[in-house]
Amino acid sequence: MTAEEMEALRRRCAAAAGDGHLELYKSTMKYDGDLGREQHGLSSHKELRL
Amino acid sequence: MADQDQGAILQRPLGRTGAKVSALGLGGHRLGDFKTVDEAIRLVHEAIDAGITFFDNCWEYWNGRAEDGLGRDLKGRRDKVFLMTKGCTHGRDRKVAMEQLEQSLKRLKTDHLDLWQVHECVYDNDPERHFAKGGVIEALEEAKKAGKVRYVGFTGHKHPAIHLKMLSYDYPFDSVQMPLNPFDATYRSFANDVLPEVTKRGMTGLGMKSLGGNGQPVTQGVVTVEEALRYAMSLPVATTISGIDSLSVLR
């Protein structure tokens, strides 16, 4: 993809992407593994009902 | 980025290491969830035949089944791939990391990894825990010196600030894995904030989650699969790791 094509795609996606709902691994805990949560003293996904 | 065409899949340099890897990498998580052994083996063999060399995995995927399966599928083909897996101390010490490494090597049926990464740096205090005395970074050094791993890196999907904190310790990682896609640019952007710093330091970026992690942007009609993949692979990264869950998707 050229730089111009990439910029055009970013612009096209910007409105939908701005609140993070298309990147749930950043905006929620859904992608954080249970093993890591356990090692940080946090509840499991099952307990949280995520 | 200097690409070298070797058939269908481009081979790109892995930062300063001198190694080259396929621009498309095969994600390991999906490999642990195949309905039949035969289908998993066929997918791995076809991927290799098509020119994919970068194989991703992780000590904790499917409680080790993903590594077990890939070790089985790579029988007789280990030397054709660049094999990466991740250690999952999540803040525990060097000893835990080295025990996990030995388990990964056994499951993957190999005597060394090409790349071993610290998995899932996603909590604000992960950098401090990893770099603490006796922490996982010491295991990376020990493993390299023992010839059990060639290169080392870290991964995470949460926030650019955590990646930058990992980099602030000035440890010579070879690779840094991060989510990269057309949506990233406008929300906590790894492409804007982390990738330039990684490149400046002579490390290589590894892309993941080109479809947003769950394909939702595609099903919502925001982008096509081709657009998202082409975008991610056009960024200055060595490889874009993608989960491929069937032969038809691979083909």
Coordinates of C-alpha atoms in Angstrom, one line a residue:
Chain A
M1 CA 0.0 0.0 0.0
T2 CA 1.3 3.5 -0.8
A3 CA 1.6 6.1 1.9
E4 CA -1.3 7.9 0.3
E5 CA -3.5 4.8 0.4
M6 CA -2.6 4.2 4.0
E7 CA -3.5 7.8 4.9
A8 CA -6.8 7.5 3.1
L9 CA -7.7 4.3 4.9
R10 CA -6.8 5.8 8.3
R11 CA -9.0 8.8 7.5
R12 CA -11.9 6.5 6.5
C13 CA -11.6 4.5 9.7
A14 CA -11.1 7.4 12.0
A15 CA -14.7 8.1 13.0
A16 CA -15.4 4.5 13.8
A17 CA -12.1 3.8 15.5
G18 CA -11.9 6.9 17.7
D19 CA -13.5 5.4 20.8
G20 CA -11.5 2.1 20.8
H21 CA -14.5 -0.1 20.3
L22 CA -12.8 -1.7 17.3
E23 CA -9.8 -2.5 19.5
L24 CA -11.2 -4.2 22.5
Y25 CA -7.8 -5.5 23.6
K26 CA -6.9 -1.9 24.3
S27 CA -10.2 -0.6 25.7
T28 CA -11.4 -3.6 27.7
M29 CA -10.0 -6.5 29.8
K30 CA -11.4 -9.1 27.5
Y31 CA -8.0 -9.9 25.9
D32 CA -6.0 -10.0 29.2
G33 CA -5.3 -13.6 30.0
D34 CA -6.4 -15.2 33.3
L35 CA -2.9 -16.3 34.1
G36 CA -1.6 -12.7 34.0
R37 CA -4.7 -11.5 35.9
E38 CA -4.0 -14.1 38.6
Q39 CA -0.4 -13.0 38.9
H40 CA -1.6 -9.4 39.4
G41 CA -4.1 -10.3 42.1
L42 CA -7.1 -9.7 39.8
S43 CA -10.3 -11.8 39.4
S44 CA -10.6 -14.3 36.6
H45 CA -12.8 -13.6 33.5
K46 CA -15.3 -16.2 34.8
E47 CA -15.6 -14.4 38.1
L48 CA -16.0 -11.1 36.4
R49 CA -18.4 -12.5 33.8
L50 CA -16.7 -10.6 31.1
Chain B
M1 CA 12.1 -1.7 4.2
A2 CA 14.2 -4.0 2.1
D3 CA 12.0 -6.8 0.9
Q4 CA 13.2 -9.8 -0.9
D5 CA 10.8 -11.8 -3.1
Q6 CA 11.1 -15.5 -2.5
G7 CA 8.0 -16.8 -4.3
A8 CA 4.6 -15.8 -3.0
I9 CA 5.6 -14.5 0.4
L10 CA 8.1 -11.7 0.9
Q11 CA 11.0 -12.3 3.3
R12 CA 12.0 -9.3 5.4
P13 CA 15.0 -8.6 7.7
L14 CA 14.3 -9.1 11.4
G15 CA 15.8 -5.7 12.5
R16 CA 19.5 -5.8 13.1
T17 CA 19.8 -9.5 13.7
G18 CA 20.6 -10.6 10.2
A19 CA 17.8 -13.1 10.2
K20 CA 15.0 -12.9 7.6
V21 CA 11.4 -13.9 8.2
S22 CA 8.2 -14.1 6.1
A23 CA 6.2 -10.9 5.9
L24 CA 3.2 -12.9 7.0
G25 CA 3.5 -15.0 10.2
L26 CA 1.3 -17.9 11.3
G27 CA -0.4 -17.2 14.6
G28 CA -0.1 -20.0 17.1
H29 CA -3.3 -19.6 19.1
R30 CA -5.6 -20.8 16.4
L31 CA -3.4 -23.8 15.8
G32 CA -4.3 -25.1 19.2
D33 CA -8.0 -25.3 18.3
F34 CA -8.1 -27.5 15.2
K35 CA -10.8 -30.2 15.0
T36 CA -8.4 -32.8 13.7
V37 CA -4.7 -33.5 13.9
D38 CA -4.6 -34.1 10.2
E39 CA -6.1 -30.7 9.4
A40 CA -3.5 -28.9 11.6
I41 CA -0.6 -30.8 10.1
R42 CA -1.8 -30.0 6.6
L43 CA -2.2 -26.4 7.4
V44 CA 1.3 -26.1 8.8
H45 CA 2.9 -28.0 5.9
E46 CA 1.0 -25.9 3.3
A47 CA 2.0 -22.7 5.0
I48 CA 5.6 -23.7 4.9
D49 CA 5.3 -24.8 1.3
A50 CA 3.8 -21.4 0.5
G51 CA 6.8 -19.6 2.0
I52 CA 5.6 -18.8 5.5
T53 CA 8.6 -19.1 7.8
F54 CA 7.5 -17.1 10.9
F55 CA 5.7 -19.3 13.4
D56 CA 4.2 -17.8 16.5
N57 CA 3.3 -19.6 19.7
C58 CA 3.0 -19.2 23.5
W59 CA 3.7 -21.2 26.6
E60 CA 0.1 -20.6 27.9
Y61 CA -2.0 -21.0 24.7
W62 CA -4.5 -23.8 25.4
N63 CA -2.5 -24.8 28.4
G64 CA 0.4 -26.0 26.3
R65 CA -1.6 -27.8 23.6
A66 CA -0.7 -25.2 21.0
E67 CA 3.0 -25.8 21.5
D68 CA 2.5 -29.5 21.7
G69 CA 0.6 -29.4 18.4
L70 CA 3.1 -27.3 16.5
G71 CA 6.0 -29.5 17.7
R72 CA 4.2 -32.5 16.2
D73 CA 3.3 -30.6 13.0
L74 CA 6.9 -29.4 12.4
K75 CA 8.4 -32.8 12.6
G76 CA 11.1 -33.0 9.9
R77 CA 10.5 -29.3 9.1
R78 CA 12.0 -27.5 12.1
D79 CA 14.9 -26.1 10.0
K80 CA 12.5 -24.5 7.5
V81 CA 10.9 -22.1 10.0
F82 CA 11.7 -19.3 12.3
L83 CA 10.2 -20.4 15.5
M84 CA 8.9 -18.0 18.2
T85 CA 7.2 -18.7 21.5
K86 CA 6.6 -16.6 24.5
G87 CA 7.3 -17.0 28.2
C88 CA 4.5 -16.2 30.6
T89 CA 5.9 -15.2 34.0
H90 CA 3.6 -12.3 34.3
G91 CA 6.0 -10.8 36.9
R92 CA 7.3 -14.0 38.4
D93 CA 11.0 -14.7 38.6
R94 CA 13.8 -16.0 36.4
K95 CA 13.5 -19.5 37.6
V96 CA 9.8 -19.7 36.5
A97 CA 10.8 -18.3 33.1
M98 CA 13.6 -20.9 32.6
E99 CA 11.2 -23.8 33.7
Q100 CA 8.7 -22.5 31.1
L101 CA 11.4 -22.3 28.5
E102 CA 12.4 -26.0 29.1
Q103 CA 8.7 -27.0 28.8
S104 CA 8.3 -25.0 25.5
L105 CA 11.4 -26.6 24.0
K106 CA 10.2 -30.0 24.9
R107 CA 6.7 -29.4 23.6
L108 CA 8.0 -27.9 20.4
K109 CA 10.5 -30.7 20.0
T110 CA 13.5 -28.5 19.4
D111 CA 16.8 -27.6 21.2
H112 CA 16.4 -23.9 20.6
L113 CA 14.0 -21.1 19.8
D114 CA 14.7 -18.5 17.2
L115 CA 12.8 -15.9 19.2
W116 CA 11.6 -16.0 22.8
Q117 CA 9.4 -13.1 23.9
V118 CA 8.1 -11.9 27.3
H119 CA 4.3 -12.4 26.8
E120 CA 1.5 -9.9 27.5
C121 CA 3.1 -6.8 29.0
V122 CA -0.3 -5.1 29.7
Y123 CA -0.2 -3.9 33.3
D124 CA 1.3 -0.6 34.4
N125 CA 3.7 -2.4 36.8
D126 CA 4.8 -5.1 34.4
P127 CA 8.0 -3.3 33.3
E128 CA 9.1 -2.9 36.9
R129 CA 8.4 -6.6 37.6
H130 CA 10.1 -7.8 34.5
F131 CA 13.2 -5.8 35.1
A132 CA 13.4 -6.4 38.9
K133 CA 16.5 -8.2 40.2
G134 CA 16.0 -11.9 39.5
G135 CA 13.2 -11.2 37.0
V136 CA 12.5 -12.5 33.5
I137 CA 15.0 -10.2 31.8
E138 CA 17.8 -12.2 33.5
A139 CA 16.2 -15.4 32.1
L140 CA 16.4 -13.9 28.6
E141 CA 20.2 -13.3 29.1
E142 CA 20.7 -16.8 30.6
A143 CA 18.8 -18.5 27.7
K144 CA 20.8 -16.6 25.1
K145 CA 24.1 -17.4 26.7
A146 CA 23.1 -21.1 26.8
G147 CA 22.2 -21.1 23.1
K148 CA 18.6 -22.0 23.9
V149 CA 17.2 -18.8 22.2
R150 CA 18.7 -16.7 19.4
Y151 CA 16.8 -13.5 19.9
V152 CA 14.5 -12.0 22.5
G153 CA 11.6 -9.6 22.6
F154 CA 8.4 -8.7 24.3
T155 CA 4.7 -8.4 23.5
G156 CA 1.6 -6.5 24.7
H157 CA -1.7 -5.3 23.4
K158 CA -2.8 -2.7 25.9
H159 CA -1.2 0.7 25.9
P160 CA 1.8 2.4 24.1
A161 CA 2.9 3.8 27.4
I162 CA 3.6 0.3 28.8
H163 CA 5.7 -0.6 25.7
L164 CA 7.6 2.7 26.0
K165 CA 8.3 2.0 29.7
M166 CA 9.7 -1.4 28.7
L167 CA 11.9 0.3 26.2
S168 CA 13.0 2.9 28.7
Y169 CA 15.2 0.4 30.5
D170 CA 17.5 0.3 27.4
Y171 CA 17.6 -3.5 27.3
P172 CA 18.7 -4.6 23.7
F173 CA 15.5 -6.4 22.7
D174 CA 15.5 -7.7 19.2
S175 CA 11.7 -7.5 18.6
V176 CA 8.7 -5.7 20.0
Q177 CA 5.2 -7.1 19.2
M178 CA 2.2 -4.8 19.1
P179 CA -1.3 -4.4 17.6
L180 CA -1.1 -2.6 14.2
N181 CA -4.0 -1.9 12.0
P182 CA -5.9 1.0 10.4
F183 CA -7.9 1.7 13.6
D184 CA -4.8 2.0 15.8
A185 CA -3.9 5.4 14.4
T186 CA -6.7 7.3 16.2
Y187 CA -6.8 5.4 19.5
R188 CA -3.7 4.9 21.8
S189 CA -1.6 4.5 18.7
F190 CA 1.3 2.0 18.7
A191 CA 2.1 2.9 15.1
N192 CA 2.6 6.6 16.1
D193 CA 4.1 6.3 19.5
V194 CA 6.0 2.9 19.7
L195 CA 7.0 1.7 16.3
P196 CA 9.2 4.7 15.5
E197 CA 11.0 4.3 18.8
V198 CA 11.5 0.5 18.1
T199 CA 12.9 1.2 14.7
K200 CA 15.2 4.0 15.9
R201 CA 16.7 1.5 18.4
G202 CA 17.5 -1.0 15.7
M203 CA 14.9 -3.4 16.9
T204 CA 12.1 -4.8 14.8
G205 CA 8.4 -4.4 15.2
L206 CA 6.1 -7.4 14.9
G207 CA 2.5 -6.7 14.0
M208 CA -0.6 -8.5 15.3
K209 CA -4.4 -8.0 15.4
S210 CA -4.5 -6.6 11.9
L211 CA -8.3 -7.3 11.9
G212 CA -8.9 -5.8 15.3
G213 CA -8.5 -9.0 17.2
N214 CA -11.9 -10.4 16.5
G215 CA -12.7 -9.4 12.9
Q216 CA -15.4 -7.0 14.1
P217 CA -14.2 -4.2 11.8
V218 CA -14.7 -6.6 8.8
T219 CA -18.1 -7.9 9.8
Q220 CA -19.2 -4.3 10.5
G221 CA -18.1 -3.3 7.0
V222 CA -15.5 -0.7 8.1
V223 CA -12.7 -2.4 6.1
T224 CA -12.1 -5.5 4.0
V225 CA -9.8 -8.3 5.1
E226 CA -7.5 -7.4 2.2
E227 CA -7.4 -3.7 3.1
A228 CA -6.6 -4.4 6.7
L229 CA -3.9 -7.0 6.0
R230 CA -2.3 -4.8 3.2
Y231 CA -2.2 -1.9 5.6
A232 CA -0.6 -3.8 8.4
M233 CA 2.0 -5.4 6.2
S234 CA 2.8 -2.0 4.7
L235 CA 4.0 -0.7 8.0
P236 CA 7.8 -1.0 8.8
V237 CA 7.6 -4.4 10.5
A238 CA 9.3 -7.7 9.9
T239 CA 6.1 -9.7 10.0
T240 CA 2.4 -9.5 10.6
I241 CA 1.2 -12.4 12.7
S242 CA -2.2 -13.7 11.7
G243 CA -4.4 -16.4 13.0
I244 CA -5.4 -18.8 10.2
D245 CA -8.0 -21.3 11.2
S246 CA -8.6 -23.3 8.1
L247 CA -6.9 -24.4 4.9
S248 CA -9.3 -22.3 2.9
V249 CA -8.3 -19.1 4.7
L250 CA -4.6 -19.9 4.3
R251 CA -5.1 -20.5 0.5

